[in-house]
Amino acid sequence: MAEAENNRISKFPFMFHGGDYNPDQWTHIPGTVDEDFRLFELANINELSVGIFAWSALEPEEDKFDFSYLDDIMERAEKTGKAIILATPSGAKPNWMAEKYPEIRRMRSPGQGLAPMRDEQQLRHNHCPTSPVYREKCRIINTKLAERYGKHPSLAMWHVSNEYNAGCDCDLCREAFREWLQKKYGSLQALNEAWWTGFWSHRYSSWSQIMAVDPSIPAMVVDRHRFDSGQMLNFFLAEAEPLKEITPDIPLTANMMEAFEPLDYWSWARELDVVSWDAYPPYHDRSDTATYMAPRFSMFHDLKRSLKNGKPFLLMESSPGPTNWMEINRLLRPGQHRLKSLQAVAHGSDGVCYFQIRKGRGGSEKFHGAVIDHIGNEDNRMFREVSELGADLKKLDAITGAKTPAKVGIIYDWESRWMLDASNGPSKFSKDHDRAMLAHYTPFWKMGIPVDFLNGDSDLDGYSIVIAPQLYMLREGFAERVEKLVNDGGKFIATYLTGIANETDLVFSGGLPGPLRKVLGILSEEIDYIYEDERNSLKITDNAVKGLEGSFTLANVCDVIRTETAETIGVYTKDFYAGHPALTRNRFGKGEAWYIAAASADGTLLDSL
Ligand code: GLA
Ligand code: ZN
C-alpha cells in the first residue's frame, strides 16, 4: 500500500475526473460559473484543469495582472473538495506581447515545406523557445501563479504550458543549434566526420556556415531533431524553474500527444513528475487502419506508462463526444465513452479528464464535444454518460498508484525513428514506425499480456522477451545488453531494418546487422523493397515452435539474409531468393535470438510466434 501511495500522481487519493475548464472565456457572462459548479456535482467532476491559454485574462496589459477569476475558481474548488491542475499560460501568447516583442514569434522553418517567415500571431503554440524575452515573460507570470496559489490546499499539480511542440528556425535558434553542436562534437573535424560531409562537398570550415537544415545530410537532420526536442525541453525547464523553487512539493506535468514525432518523450519524461497525455481515438475511422485503432491507443497508453517506469499516468484530455478537427467528427456511440475511458484506466491512467468541460460559444472549437453542451444543462446523453463514468471511477479509487509489471519489452526509440525517416530510401513502407510497432504489440494485446516500451538505452534486465522492430539506429552498448539478456535465458526478436547505422547515421561497415550480427547469428546481404501490391511468402521449414507452421504472407520489405550460427526456421517462397532464410533462430547462451527478415502482411506470423 505504501508503495502505491508513493506512486500516486498527486496528494489526492482519488481517480481524477474533470478536465480543461476555461471560465476565463466566460467572464463577461455572469452566472455561468455558478451554474457550472451545480453541474459539476451532477457530473461527478472532482478535478478542474484551469489557466490553459488564459494569459490575456491574467495579464491583459503588460505588467498589469488580474487574478480575480482564478481566485474565485480556487475558492470554489476548496469549498467543494475539488483538485486543481493549474496551468502556466505559455501555450498562447497575448497579442500585446507579440506586437511589442516580434522576436518572440516562431520562425517557420524551410523544413516545414513553406517559405521561412515569422509567425503572424495566429493560432497558438507559436513562440520561439530560445527567446530570452519570452522566457522572462513566462518566468514572471509563473512566479506570480506559484506565489499566489502554491500553498492553496486544492492545488494538485502544475500543467506546464500545453502540448509542447518544436521547431523554430529564427536566428536565435540557429545560433543555439551551433552552440549545441560545438558542445557535442568539440571540433569541426569531428562534426565533418560524423556527418560524412565529404558527400557533395558539404565540409564545414567554420561554425557560422551551419545554417538551415540540409536534407542531404541526414545526420544533420537527426541532430537538429535532437536539438529542437532538447531546446523545447530546455524552455520547459526554464518555465518550471520558479515552480520548482516556490512549490517543491507540487508535481509537474506537461501534456503529451500520442507518439508525437518532434519530441523525444523519453528525455521529456525524465524531467516530469507525472506523464499525462491527450487521447482522441477515432473509433469510427473507416480507413484501412481502423482495425488497428483499439490496440493503437492501448499502445500509446502503455508507452506513456512506460515513460516513467510503470508509474501511473493521467489521461489529461479526451472528448466525451466528437472532436471538431477530424475529417469526419462522428458521435461516440452509446457506451463508447465508457469503453475508451476505462481502456485508459486499465492501461495505467489514474483518471479520465476532458477537453473540455464547458463548450465555448465561439472560436474554432465551438463544435468540439464537452461535458456541458451549448444548451447548458444536464438533460442530454453526453452529460449522462459523463456522470455515469464519474460514478464508475469512484469505485476505482483504491487502485490509484498501482503498477502492472511487464515481462515483454518493445523498443520504441525516437532517435532511431528520426534517423530512418531522415534517410532517402529505402522505401516509404518501412517508415511507418507506429505501424511496425503495432504489428508486434497487437499479438500481446490480444492475449492480454502486459507490454512495456523501452528506449534504445534502457536497461533490459528483468524482461523475458525484448523486441526490436526496425531499430535502424543502434546506440552504444545496446548489442552488449542484448547479448547479456539472451545469454541469461531471455528471448530477443529483431526485424528487418534493425542494426543499420550508428548514432550519427553512419552505416555499420563489416556486415549488417552490425553489432547484433553475433547474437542474431545472421548476415544481411541485400534488402528488397517490393511494390505495395506485391507479396512474397514465408514457409515454415522447421516446426521448432508449437503452433508455428504453414505459410505466411509477406509485404513491403524482404531482407535477403544468410545464416551464420542461426538455424533457419522459415524460408522465402518466391523471387530469386526463394529458399533463402526469412525467419531464423540463434541459440545463444541460455536464450535465443530470432530474426524476422520480412514484414508480415497481416500480422499472422507475429501472432504465431
Ligand atoms: C488538444 C489541445 C486542446 C484542444 C484539443 C481538441 O488536445 O490540447 O486545447 O485543442 O486538442 O481536441
Ligand atoms: Zn527561435
Coordinates of C-alpha atoms and ligand atoms in Angstrom, one line a residue:
M1 CA 0.0 0.0 0.0
A2 CA 2.8 2.4 0.9
E3 CA 4.3 1.7 -2.5
A4 CA 1.1 2.6 -4.2
E5 CA 0.9 5.8 -2.2
N6 CA 4.3 6.8 -3.4
N7 CA 3.3 6.1 -6.9
R8 CA 0.2 8.3 -6.8
I9 CA 0.2 11.1 -9.3
S10 CA -0.8 13.7 -6.6
K11 CA -1.7 14.0 -3.0
F12 CA -5.4 13.4 -3.8
P13 CA -6.3 9.8 -3.2
F14 CA -8.8 9.6 -6.0
M15 CA -9.2 8.9 -9.7
F16 CA -9.3 12.3 -11.3
H17 CA -12.5 13.1 -13.3
G18 CA -12.5 16.5 -14.7
G19 CA -10.5 18.4 -17.3
D20 CA -9.9 21.7 -19.1
Y21 CA -12.2 24.3 -17.7
N22 CA -12.0 27.8 -19.2
P23 CA -14.1 30.3 -17.3
D24 CA -11.6 32.9 -18.4
Q25 CA -13.6 32.9 -21.7
W26 CA -16.9 33.5 -19.9
T27 CA -16.0 36.4 -17.5
H28 CA -18.5 38.6 -19.5
I29 CA -21.4 36.3 -19.0
P30 CA -22.5 36.4 -15.3
G31 CA -23.9 33.4 -13.6
T32 CA -22.0 30.8 -15.8
V33 CA -19.6 29.7 -13.1
D34 CA -22.5 29.2 -10.5
E35 CA -24.3 27.0 -12.9
D36 CA -21.1 25.1 -13.8
F37 CA -20.4 24.3 -10.1
R38 CA -24.0 23.0 -9.8
L39 CA -23.5 20.8 -12.8
F40 CA -20.1 19.5 -11.6
E41 CA -21.8 17.8 -8.7
L42 CA -24.2 16.0 -11.0
A43 CA -21.4 15.0 -13.4
N44 CA -19.2 13.7 -10.6
I45 CA -16.4 16.1 -11.5
N46 CA -13.7 16.2 -8.9
E47 CA -10.9 17.9 -10.8
L48 CA -10.5 21.1 -12.9
S49 CA -7.6 22.0 -15.2
V50 CA -7.5 25.8 -15.3
G51 CA -5.5 28.6 -16.7
I52 CA -4.6 26.9 -20.0
F53 CA -4.4 29.6 -22.6
A54 CA -5.6 32.2 -20.1
W55 CA -2.7 34.7 -20.4
S56 CA -4.8 37.5 -21.9
A57 CA -7.2 37.3 -19.0
L58 CA -4.4 37.1 -16.4
E59 CA -2.2 39.8 -17.8
P60 CA -4.5 42.0 -20.1
E61 CA -1.8 44.6 -20.4
E62 CA 1.9 44.3 -19.9
D63 CA 2.7 44.0 -16.1
K64 CA -1.0 44.6 -15.2
F65 CA -2.2 41.4 -13.6
D66 CA -5.7 40.3 -12.8
F67 CA -6.2 37.0 -10.9
S68 CA -9.8 37.6 -9.9
Y69 CA -11.3 34.8 -12.0
L70 CA -8.7 32.3 -10.8
D71 CA -9.1 33.4 -7.1
D72 CA -12.8 32.7 -7.4
I73 CA -12.3 29.2 -9.0
M74 CA -9.7 28.2 -6.4
E75 CA -12.0 29.3 -3.6
R76 CA -15.0 27.3 -5.0
A77 CA -12.7 24.3 -5.6
E78 CA -11.7 24.3 -2.0
K79 CA -15.2 24.6 -0.7
T80 CA -16.4 21.7 -2.9
G81 CA -13.3 19.4 -2.4
K82 CA -12.0 19.5 -6.0
A83 CA -8.4 19.1 -7.1
I84 CA -7.0 21.9 -9.3
I85 CA -4.4 21.2 -12.0
L86 CA -3.1 24.7 -12.6
A87 CA -1.6 25.5 -16.0
T88 CA 1.0 28.0 -16.9
P89 CA -0.3 30.1 -19.9
S90 CA 2.7 29.9 -22.3
G91 CA 0.9 27.8 -24.9
A92 CA -0.7 31.0 -26.4
K93 CA 0.9 34.5 -26.0
P94 CA -1.2 37.6 -25.8
N95 CA -1.5 39.9 -28.8
W96 CA 0.1 42.9 -27.0
M97 CA 3.2 40.8 -26.3
A98 CA 3.5 39.5 -29.9
E99 CA 3.1 43.1 -31.2
K100 CA 5.6 44.6 -28.8
Y101 CA 8.2 41.9 -29.0
P102 CA 8.1 40.4 -32.5
E103 CA 11.2 38.4 -31.8
I104 CA 9.3 36.0 -29.6
R105 CA 7.2 34.8 -32.5
R106 CA 8.2 31.5 -34.0
M107 CA 10.1 31.4 -37.3
R108 CA 8.7 28.8 -39.7
S109 CA 11.5 26.6 -40.9
P110 CA 12.1 25.6 -44.6
G111 CA 11.8 22.0 -43.4
Q112 CA 8.0 22.7 -43.0
G113 CA 7.8 23.0 -46.7
L114 CA 6.9 26.7 -46.7
A115 CA 8.8 29.9 -47.2
P116 CA 10.5 30.9 -43.9
M117 CA 8.6 33.6 -42.2
R118 CA 7.7 34.9 -38.8
D119 CA 4.6 33.6 -37.3
E120 CA 1.7 36.1 -37.8
Q121 CA 0.3 35.6 -34.3
Q122 CA -2.4 33.2 -35.4
L123 CA -3.5 30.0 -33.7
R124 CA -1.3 29.1 -30.7
H125 CA 1.9 27.2 -29.8
N126 CA 3.8 29.7 -31.9
H127 CA 6.6 31.1 -29.7
C128 CA 10.3 30.8 -30.0
P129 CA 11.7 28.5 -27.3
T130 CA 15.1 30.3 -27.2
S131 CA 13.9 33.9 -27.0
P132 CA 15.2 35.4 -23.6
V133 CA 12.3 37.9 -23.7
Y134 CA 9.6 35.1 -23.9
R135 CA 11.4 33.1 -21.2
E136 CA 11.4 36.2 -19.0
K137 CA 7.7 36.8 -19.6
C138 CA 7.0 33.2 -18.6
R139 CA 9.2 33.4 -15.5
I140 CA 7.3 36.5 -14.3
I141 CA 3.8 35.1 -14.7
N142 CA 4.7 31.6 -13.5
T143 CA 6.3 33.1 -10.4
K144 CA 3.1 35.1 -9.7
L145 CA 1.0 32.0 -10.1
A146 CA 3.2 29.9 -7.8
E147 CA 3.4 32.6 -5.1
R148 CA -0.4 33.2 -5.2
Y149 CA -1.6 29.6 -5.3
G150 CA 1.4 27.5 -4.3
K151 CA 0.0 26.9 -0.8
H152 CA -3.6 26.5 -1.8
P153 CA -5.0 23.2 -0.5
S154 CA -6.7 22.5 -3.8
L155 CA -3.6 22.7 -5.9
A156 CA -2.8 19.2 -7.1
M157 CA -0.4 19.6 -9.9
W158 CA 1.2 22.0 -12.4
H159 CA 0.2 21.7 -16.0
V160 CA 3.1 23.4 -17.7
S161 CA 2.0 25.0 -20.9
N162 CA 0.0 22.8 -23.3
E163 CA 1.0 20.2 -25.8
Y164 CA 4.6 21.4 -26.4
N165 CA 5.7 21.1 -29.9
A166 CA 9.0 22.0 -31.6
G167 CA 10.7 23.7 -34.5
C168 CA 11.6 27.4 -34.5
D169 CA 14.2 28.4 -37.1
C170 CA 14.9 32.0 -36.1
D171 CA 18.4 33.4 -35.8
L172 CA 18.5 32.8 -32.1
C173 CA 17.6 29.2 -32.5
R174 CA 20.1 28.7 -35.3
E175 CA 22.8 30.2 -33.1
A176 CA 21.7 27.9 -30.2
F177 CA 21.9 24.9 -32.5
R178 CA 25.5 25.9 -33.5
E179 CA 26.4 26.1 -29.8
W180 CA 24.8 22.8 -29.2
L181 CA 26.8 21.2 -32.0
Q182 CA 30.1 22.7 -30.7
K183 CA 29.4 21.2 -27.3
K184 CA 28.5 17.9 -28.8
Y185 CA 31.4 17.5 -31.3
G186 CA 34.1 19.7 -29.8
S187 CA 35.6 20.3 -33.2
L188 CA 34.5 20.8 -36.8
Q189 CA 36.6 17.9 -37.8
A190 CA 34.7 15.6 -35.6
L191 CA 31.4 17.0 -36.9
N192 CA 32.5 16.6 -40.5
E193 CA 33.4 13.0 -39.9
A194 CA 30.2 12.2 -38.0
W195 CA 28.1 13.9 -40.7
W196 CA 30.0 12.4 -43.6
T197 CA 30.2 15.9 -45.1
G198 CA 32.6 14.9 -47.9
F199 CA 29.4 14.0 -49.7
W200 CA 28.5 16.7 -52.2
S201 CA 31.3 18.8 -50.8
H202 CA 29.5 19.7 -47.7
R203 CA 32.6 20.0 -45.5
Y204 CA 32.2 22.9 -42.9
S205 CA 35.2 25.1 -42.3
S206 CA 33.5 27.4 -39.8
W207 CA 30.6 27.0 -37.4
S208 CA 28.9 30.0 -39.0
Q209 CA 28.4 28.0 -42.2
I210 CA 25.8 25.8 -40.4
M211 CA 22.5 27.3 -41.5
A212 CA 19.3 25.8 -42.5
V213 CA 18.9 22.0 -42.0
D214 CA 20.1 20.2 -45.1
P215 CA 18.1 17.1 -46.0
S216 CA 21.1 15.7 -48.0
I217 CA 22.9 15.4 -44.6
P218 CA 20.6 13.0 -42.7
A219 CA 22.9 13.1 -39.7
M220 CA 22.3 16.8 -39.5
V221 CA 18.6 16.4 -39.8
V222 CA 18.7 14.0 -36.8
D223 CA 20.9 16.3 -34.8
R224 CA 18.5 19.1 -35.5
H225 CA 15.7 16.9 -34.2
R226 CA 17.7 16.2 -31.1
F227 CA 18.3 19.9 -30.7
D228 CA 14.7 21.0 -31.3
S229 CA 13.3 18.5 -28.9
G230 CA 16.0 19.4 -26.4
Q231 CA 15.6 23.1 -26.8
M232 CA 11.9 23.0 -26.2
L233 CA 12.6 20.8 -23.2
N234 CA 15.1 23.5 -22.1
F235 CA 12.4 26.0 -22.4
F236 CA 10.1 23.8 -20.3
L237 CA 12.8 23.7 -17.7
A238 CA 13.1 27.4 -17.7
E239 CA 9.3 27.7 -17.2
A240 CA 9.4 25.1 -14.4
E241 CA 12.2 26.8 -12.5
P242 CA 10.1 29.2 -10.4
L243 CA 7.5 26.5 -9.9
K244 CA 10.1 24.0 -8.5
E245 CA 11.6 26.7 -6.3
I246 CA 8.4 28.0 -4.8
T247 CA 6.4 24.8 -4.7
P248 CA 8.8 21.9 -4.5
D249 CA 6.1 19.5 -3.4
I250 CA 3.7 20.1 -6.2
P251 CA 4.2 17.6 -9.1
L252 CA 4.8 18.9 -12.6
T253 CA 3.3 17.5 -15.8
A254 CA 3.2 18.6 -19.4
N255 CA 0.5 17.0 -21.6
M256 CA 1.8 14.9 -24.4
M257 CA 0.3 13.7 -27.7
E258 CA 0.3 10.1 -29.0
A259 CA 3.9 9.4 -30.0
F260 CA 4.5 12.9 -31.4
E261 CA 7.5 12.7 -33.6
P262 CA 9.2 16.0 -33.0
L263 CA 9.7 15.4 -29.2
D264 CA 11.7 12.6 -27.7
Y265 CA 9.3 11.8 -24.9
W266 CA 11.9 9.6 -23.2
S267 CA 14.0 12.7 -22.4
W268 CA 11.0 14.7 -21.6
A269 CA 9.7 12.2 -19.1
R270 CA 12.9 12.3 -17.1
E271 CA 12.1 15.9 -16.3
L272 CA 8.4 15.4 -15.5
D273 CA 6.9 14.2 -12.2
V274 CA 3.9 12.9 -13.9
V275 CA 3.3 11.9 -17.5
S276 CA 0.0 13.0 -19.0
W277 CA -1.4 12.9 -22.5
D278 CA -4.4 13.7 -24.7
A279 CA -6.1 10.8 -26.4
Y280 CA -8.8 11.2 -29.1
P281 CA -9.2 7.7 -30.5
P282 CA -11.3 7.8 -33.8
Y283 CA -13.1 4.5 -33.2
H284 CA -15.4 5.3 -36.0
D285 CA -12.5 5.5 -38.5
R286 CA -13.2 3.6 -41.7
S287 CA -9.7 3.8 -43.2
D288 CA -7.6 0.7 -43.6
T289 CA -6.0 1.3 -40.2
A290 CA -9.4 1.2 -38.5
T291 CA -8.9 -2.3 -37.2
Y292 CA -5.7 -1.1 -35.6
M293 CA -7.3 1.7 -33.6
A294 CA -8.1 -0.2 -30.4
P295 CA -4.6 -1.7 -30.0
R296 CA -3.1 1.6 -31.3
F297 CA -4.5 3.6 -28.4
S298 CA -3.6 0.9 -25.9
M299 CA -0.1 1.1 -27.3
F300 CA 0.0 4.8 -26.8
H301 CA -1.3 4.4 -23.2
D302 CA 1.4 1.7 -22.5
L303 CA 4.0 3.9 -24.0
K304 CA 3.0 6.7 -21.6
R305 CA 3.0 4.4 -18.6
S306 CA 6.5 3.1 -19.7
L307 CA 8.0 6.5 -19.9
K308 CA 8.1 6.7 -16.1
N309 CA 8.9 3.1 -15.5
G310 CA 5.3 1.9 -14.9
K311 CA 4.2 4.8 -12.7
P312 CA 0.5 5.7 -13.5
F313 CA 0.0 8.5 -16.0
L314 CA -3.0 10.8 -16.4
L315 CA -5.4 10.9 -19.4
M316 CA -5.4 14.7 -19.3
E317 CA -7.7 15.3 -22.3
S318 CA -10.2 13.2 -24.1
S319 CA -13.6 14.1 -25.6
P320 CA -16.8 12.9 -24.1
G321 CA -18.3 13.4 -27.6
P322 CA -17.0 14.1 -31.1
T323 CA -13.9 16.2 -31.8
N324 CA -14.1 19.1 -34.3
W325 CA -10.8 18.5 -36.2
M326 CA -11.1 15.2 -37.9
E327 CA -12.4 14.9 -41.4
I328 CA -15.5 13.3 -40.1
N329 CA -16.3 14.0 -36.5
R330 CA -18.7 11.3 -35.7
L331 CA -20.6 11.0 -32.4
L332 CA -19.5 8.4 -29.9
R333 CA -21.9 5.6 -30.0
P334 CA -23.7 5.0 -26.6
G335 CA -21.2 3.3 -24.3
Q336 CA -18.1 4.2 -26.3
H337 CA -17.1 6.9 -24.0
R338 CA -17.1 4.5 -21.1
L339 CA -15.2 1.9 -23.1
K340 CA -12.4 4.2 -24.2
S341 CA -12.1 5.8 -20.7
L342 CA -11.8 2.5 -18.9
Q343 CA -9.4 1.4 -21.6
A344 CA -7.1 4.3 -20.5
V345 CA -7.5 3.4 -16.8
A346 CA -6.8 -0.3 -17.5
H347 CA -3.5 0.7 -19.1
G348 CA -2.4 2.8 -16.1
S349 CA -4.2 6.2 -16.1
D350 CA -5.3 7.4 -12.7
G351 CA -8.1 9.4 -14.0
V352 CA -10.2 10.5 -17.0
C353 CA -10.1 14.2 -17.9
Y354 CA -11.7 16.1 -20.8
F355 CA -11.2 18.7 -23.3
Q356 CA -13.3 20.4 -22.3
I357 CA -15.8 20.9 -19.5
R358 CA -18.0 23.7 -20.9
K359 CA -18.3 24.1 -24.6
G360 CA -17.4 27.6 -25.9
R361 CA -20.0 29.6 -27.8
G362 CA -17.4 30.9 -30.3
G363 CA -13.9 30.1 -31.6
S364 CA -12.7 27.3 -33.8
E365 CA -13.5 24.6 -31.2
K366 CA -17.2 25.5 -30.6
F367 CA -18.3 22.2 -32.1
H368 CA -15.9 20.0 -30.1
G369 CA -17.5 17.7 -27.6
A370 CA -17.7 18.9 -24.0
V371 CA -19.3 17.9 -20.7
I372 CA -21.6 20.9 -20.7
D373 CA -23.1 21.5 -24.1
H374 CA -24.4 24.8 -25.6
I375 CA -27.8 24.1 -24.1
G376 CA -26.1 24.4 -20.7
N377 CA -28.0 21.7 -18.8
E378 CA -27.7 18.1 -17.6
D379 CA -30.5 16.7 -19.7
N380 CA -28.6 15.2 -22.6
R381 CA -26.9 11.9 -23.4
M382 CA -23.3 13.2 -23.3
F383 CA -23.7 14.7 -19.9
R384 CA -25.4 11.5 -18.6
E385 CA -22.6 9.3 -19.9
V386 CA -20.0 11.5 -18.3
S387 CA -21.7 11.4 -14.9
E388 CA -22.1 7.6 -15.1
L389 CA -18.4 7.3 -15.8
G390 CA -17.6 9.6 -12.9
A391 CA -19.6 7.2 -10.7
D392 CA -17.6 4.2 -12.1
L393 CA -14.3 5.9 -11.4
K394 CA -15.2 6.5 -7.7
K395 CA -15.3 2.7 -7.3
L396 CA -11.7 2.5 -8.6
D397 CA -10.1 5.0 -6.2
A398 CA -8.4 2.1 -4.4
I399 CA -6.2 1.3 -7.4
T400 CA -4.7 4.7 -7.7
G401 CA -0.9 4.3 -7.6
A402 CA -1.0 0.6 -8.7
K403 CA 1.6 -0.8 -11.0
T404 CA 1.4 -3.6 -13.5
P405 CA 4.8 -5.2 -14.1
A406 CA 5.5 -6.5 -17.6
K407 CA 7.9 -9.2 -18.9
V408 CA 7.7 -8.2 -22.5
G409 CA 9.5 -5.1 -23.7
I410 CA 9.3 -3.4 -27.1
I411 CA 12.0 -0.9 -28.1
Y412 CA 10.4 2.4 -29.1
D413 CA 13.3 4.8 -29.9
W414 CA 12.5 8.3 -31.1
E415 CA 16.1 8.9 -32.3
S416 CA 16.1 5.7 -34.4
R417 CA 12.7 6.7 -35.9
W418 CA 14.1 10.2 -36.8
M419 CA 17.0 8.6 -38.5
L420 CA 15.0 6.1 -40.6
D421 CA 12.7 8.9 -41.6
A422 CA 15.6 11.2 -42.5
S423 CA 17.1 8.6 -44.9
N424 CA 16.3 8.9 -48.6
G425 CA 15.0 5.5 -49.2
P426 CA 14.8 2.6 -48.6
S427 CA 11.0 2.7 -49.1
K428 CA 8.1 4.5 -47.8
F429 CA 6.5 1.4 -46.2
S430 CA 9.4 0.8 -43.8
K431 CA 8.9 4.3 -42.4
D432 CA 5.5 3.8 -40.8
H433 CA 7.1 3.4 -37.4
D434 CA 3.9 3.1 -35.4
R435 CA 2.5 0.5 -37.7
A436 CA 5.7 -1.5 -37.3
M437 CA 5.4 -1.2 -33.5
L438 CA 1.8 -2.2 -33.6
A439 CA 2.5 -5.3 -35.6
H440 CA 4.5 -6.5 -32.7
Y441 CA 2.4 -5.0 -29.9
T442 CA -1.0 -6.3 -31.1
P443 CA -0.5 -10.1 -30.6
F444 CA 0.3 -9.4 -26.9
W445 CA -2.6 -7.0 -26.6
K446 CA -4.9 -9.7 -28.0
M447 CA -3.6 -12.2 -25.4
G448 CA -3.9 -9.7 -22.5
I449 CA -0.1 -9.8 -21.9
P450 CA 1.2 -6.5 -20.5
V451 CA 3.9 -4.8 -22.5
D452 CA 6.4 -2.2 -21.6
F453 CA 8.0 0.1 -24.1
L454 CA 11.8 0.7 -23.8
N455 CA 14.2 3.1 -25.2
G456 CA 17.3 2.1 -27.1
D457 CA 19.4 2.9 -24.0
S458 CA 17.1 1.2 -21.4
D459 CA 18.1 -1.5 -19.1
L460 CA 16.8 -4.8 -20.3
D461 CA 17.2 -6.7 -17.0
G462 CA 14.0 -8.4 -15.8
Y463 CA 12.4 -8.8 -19.2
S464 CA 11.8 -12.3 -20.7
I465 CA 11.2 -11.1 -24.2
V466 CA 12.6 -7.9 -25.9
I467 CA 11.5 -7.0 -29.4
A468 CA 13.3 -4.5 -31.7
P469 CA 11.0 -3.7 -34.6
Q470 CA 13.0 -1.9 -37.3
L471 CA 15.5 -0.5 -34.8
Y472 CA 17.6 1.2 -37.6
M473 CA 19.9 3.0 -35.2
L474 CA 21.8 1.2 -32.5
R475 CA 23.1 3.0 -29.5
E476 CA 26.5 2.4 -27.9
G477 CA 26.2 -0.7 -25.7
F478 CA 22.8 -1.9 -27.0
A479 CA 24.2 -5.1 -28.5
E480 CA 26.1 -5.9 -25.3
R481 CA 22.9 -5.5 -23.3
V482 CA 21.0 -7.8 -25.8
E483 CA 23.8 -10.4 -25.5
K484 CA 23.5 -10.4 -21.8
L485 CA 19.7 -10.7 -21.9
V486 CA 19.9 -13.7 -24.3
N487 CA 22.9 -15.3 -22.6
D488 CA 20.9 -15.3 -19.3
G489 CA 17.9 -17.0 -20.9
G490 CA 15.9 -14.2 -22.4
K491 CA 14.5 -14.0 -25.9
F492 CA 15.4 -11.2 -28.3
I493 CA 13.4 -10.7 -31.5
A494 CA 14.7 -8.3 -34.2
T495 CA 13.2 -7.4 -37.6
Y496 CA 14.3 -6.2 -41.0
L497 CA 15.9 -2.7 -40.9
T498 CA 17.4 -3.3 -37.5
G499 CA 21.1 -2.6 -36.8
I500 CA 21.8 -0.5 -39.9
A501 CA 23.5 2.7 -38.5
N502 CA 25.3 4.2 -35.5
E503 CA 24.2 7.3 -33.6
T504 CA 25.3 9.7 -36.4
D505 CA 23.7 7.7 -39.2
L506 CA 26.9 6.1 -40.4
V507 CA 26.1 2.6 -41.7
F508 CA 27.9 -0.1 -39.9
S509 CA 30.7 -1.5 -42.0
G510 CA 31.8 -5.1 -41.9
G511 CA 28.3 -6.6 -42.3
L512 CA 24.8 -5.9 -41.1
P513 CA 23.1 -6.0 -38.7
G514 CA 26.3 -4.5 -37.3
P515 CA 26.9 -5.2 -33.6
L516 CA 23.9 -7.5 -33.5
R517 CA 25.3 -9.9 -36.1
K518 CA 26.8 -12.2 -33.4
V519 CA 23.8 -12.6 -31.2
L520 CA 21.4 -13.0 -34.1
G521 CA 23.8 -15.3 -35.9
I522 CA 22.9 -13.9 -39.4
L523 CA 24.3 -11.7 -42.1
S524 CA 22.0 -9.4 -44.0
E525 CA 23.3 -9.2 -47.6
E526 CA 20.7 -7.2 -49.5
I527 CA 17.3 -5.7 -48.8
D528 CA 14.5 -5.9 -51.3
Y529 CA 11.6 -3.5 -51.2
I530 CA 8.6 -4.8 -53.1
Y531 CA 5.7 -2.8 -54.5
E532 CA 2.6 -2.2 -52.5
D533 CA 0.5 -4.7 -54.3
E534 CA 3.2 -7.4 -54.4
R535 CA 3.5 -10.2 -51.9
N536 CA 6.1 -12.9 -51.1
S537 CA 5.6 -15.6 -48.6
L538 CA 7.3 -17.4 -45.8
K539 CA 7.1 -21.1 -45.4
I540 CA 8.0 -22.7 -42.1
T541 CA 10.5 -25.4 -42.7
D542 CA 11.3 -26.3 -39.2
N543 CA 8.5 -26.8 -36.7
A544 CA 10.6 -25.5 -33.9
V545 CA 7.8 -23.7 -32.1
K546 CA 4.5 -25.3 -31.3
G547 CA 1.8 -23.7 -33.5
L548 CA 4.2 -22.2 -35.9
E549 CA 3.6 -24.0 -39.2
G550 CA 2.4 -23.4 -42.7
S551 CA 2.9 -20.3 -44.7
F552 CA 2.6 -16.6 -44.1
T553 CA 2.1 -13.7 -46.5
L554 CA 4.8 -11.1 -46.6
A555 CA 4.7 -7.5 -47.8
N556 CA 6.9 -4.4 -48.3
V557 CA 10.4 -5.4 -47.0
C558 CA 12.3 -8.6 -47.7
D559 CA 15.7 -8.8 -46.2
V560 CA 17.9 -11.3 -48.0
I561 CA 20.0 -12.9 -45.3
R562 CA 22.4 -15.7 -44.8
T563 CA 22.6 -17.7 -41.6
E564 CA 25.9 -17.9 -39.7
T565 CA 25.3 -19.6 -36.4
A566 CA 21.5 -19.3 -36.6
E567 CA 19.1 -22.1 -37.7
T568 CA 16.6 -21.5 -40.5
I569 CA 13.0 -21.8 -39.3
G570 CA 11.3 -20.5 -42.4
V571 CA 12.2 -19.6 -46.0
Y572 CA 11.0 -17.3 -48.8
T573 CA 9.0 -19.0 -51.4
K574 CA 9.3 -16.5 -54.3
D575 CA 11.7 -14.4 -56.3
F576 CA 15.4 -15.2 -56.8
Y577 CA 15.8 -15.5 -53.1
A578 CA 13.2 -18.3 -52.8
G579 CA 14.6 -20.9 -50.4
H580 CA 16.7 -18.3 -48.6
P581 CA 16.1 -17.9 -44.8
A582 CA 13.3 -15.5 -43.8
L583 CA 12.9 -16.5 -40.2
T584 CA 15.8 -17.6 -38.1
R585 CA 16.6 -18.6 -34.5
N586 CA 20.0 -18.4 -32.9
R587 CA 20.6 -20.2 -29.6
F588 CA 22.9 -18.1 -27.6
G589 CA 23.9 -18.9 -24.0
K590 CA 20.7 -20.0 -22.2
G591 CA 18.4 -18.0 -24.5
E592 CA 17.5 -17.4 -28.2
A593 CA 17.6 -14.5 -30.6
W594 CA 15.2 -14.5 -33.5
Y595 CA 15.4 -12.6 -36.8
I596 CA 12.2 -11.8 -38.8
A597 CA 13.6 -10.8 -42.2
A598 CA 10.4 -9.6 -43.8
A599 CA 7.2 -7.7 -42.8
S600 CA 4.2 -9.9 -42.3
A601 CA 1.3 -8.7 -44.5
D602 CA -1.4 -9.4 -42.0
G603 CA 0.3 -9.9 -38.7
T604 CA -0.5 -13.7 -38.6
L605 CA 3.2 -14.7 -38.4
L606 CA 3.6 -12.5 -35.4
D607 CA 0.5 -13.9 -33.7
S608 CA 2.0 -17.3 -34.1
L609 CA 5.5 -16.6 -32.7
Ligands
GLA1 C1 -5.6 19.3 -27.9 C2 -5.5 20.6 -27.1 C3 -6.7 21.2 -26.6 C4 -7.8 21.1 -27.7 C5 -8.0 19.7 -28.1 C6 -9.1 19.4 -29.1 O1 -5.5 18.2 -27.2 O2 -4.6 20.5 -26.1 O3 -6.5 22.6 -26.3 O4 -7.5 21.9 -28.8 O5 -6.8 19.2 -28.7 O6 -9.2 18.1 -29.4
ZN2 ZN 13.6 30.8 -32.4

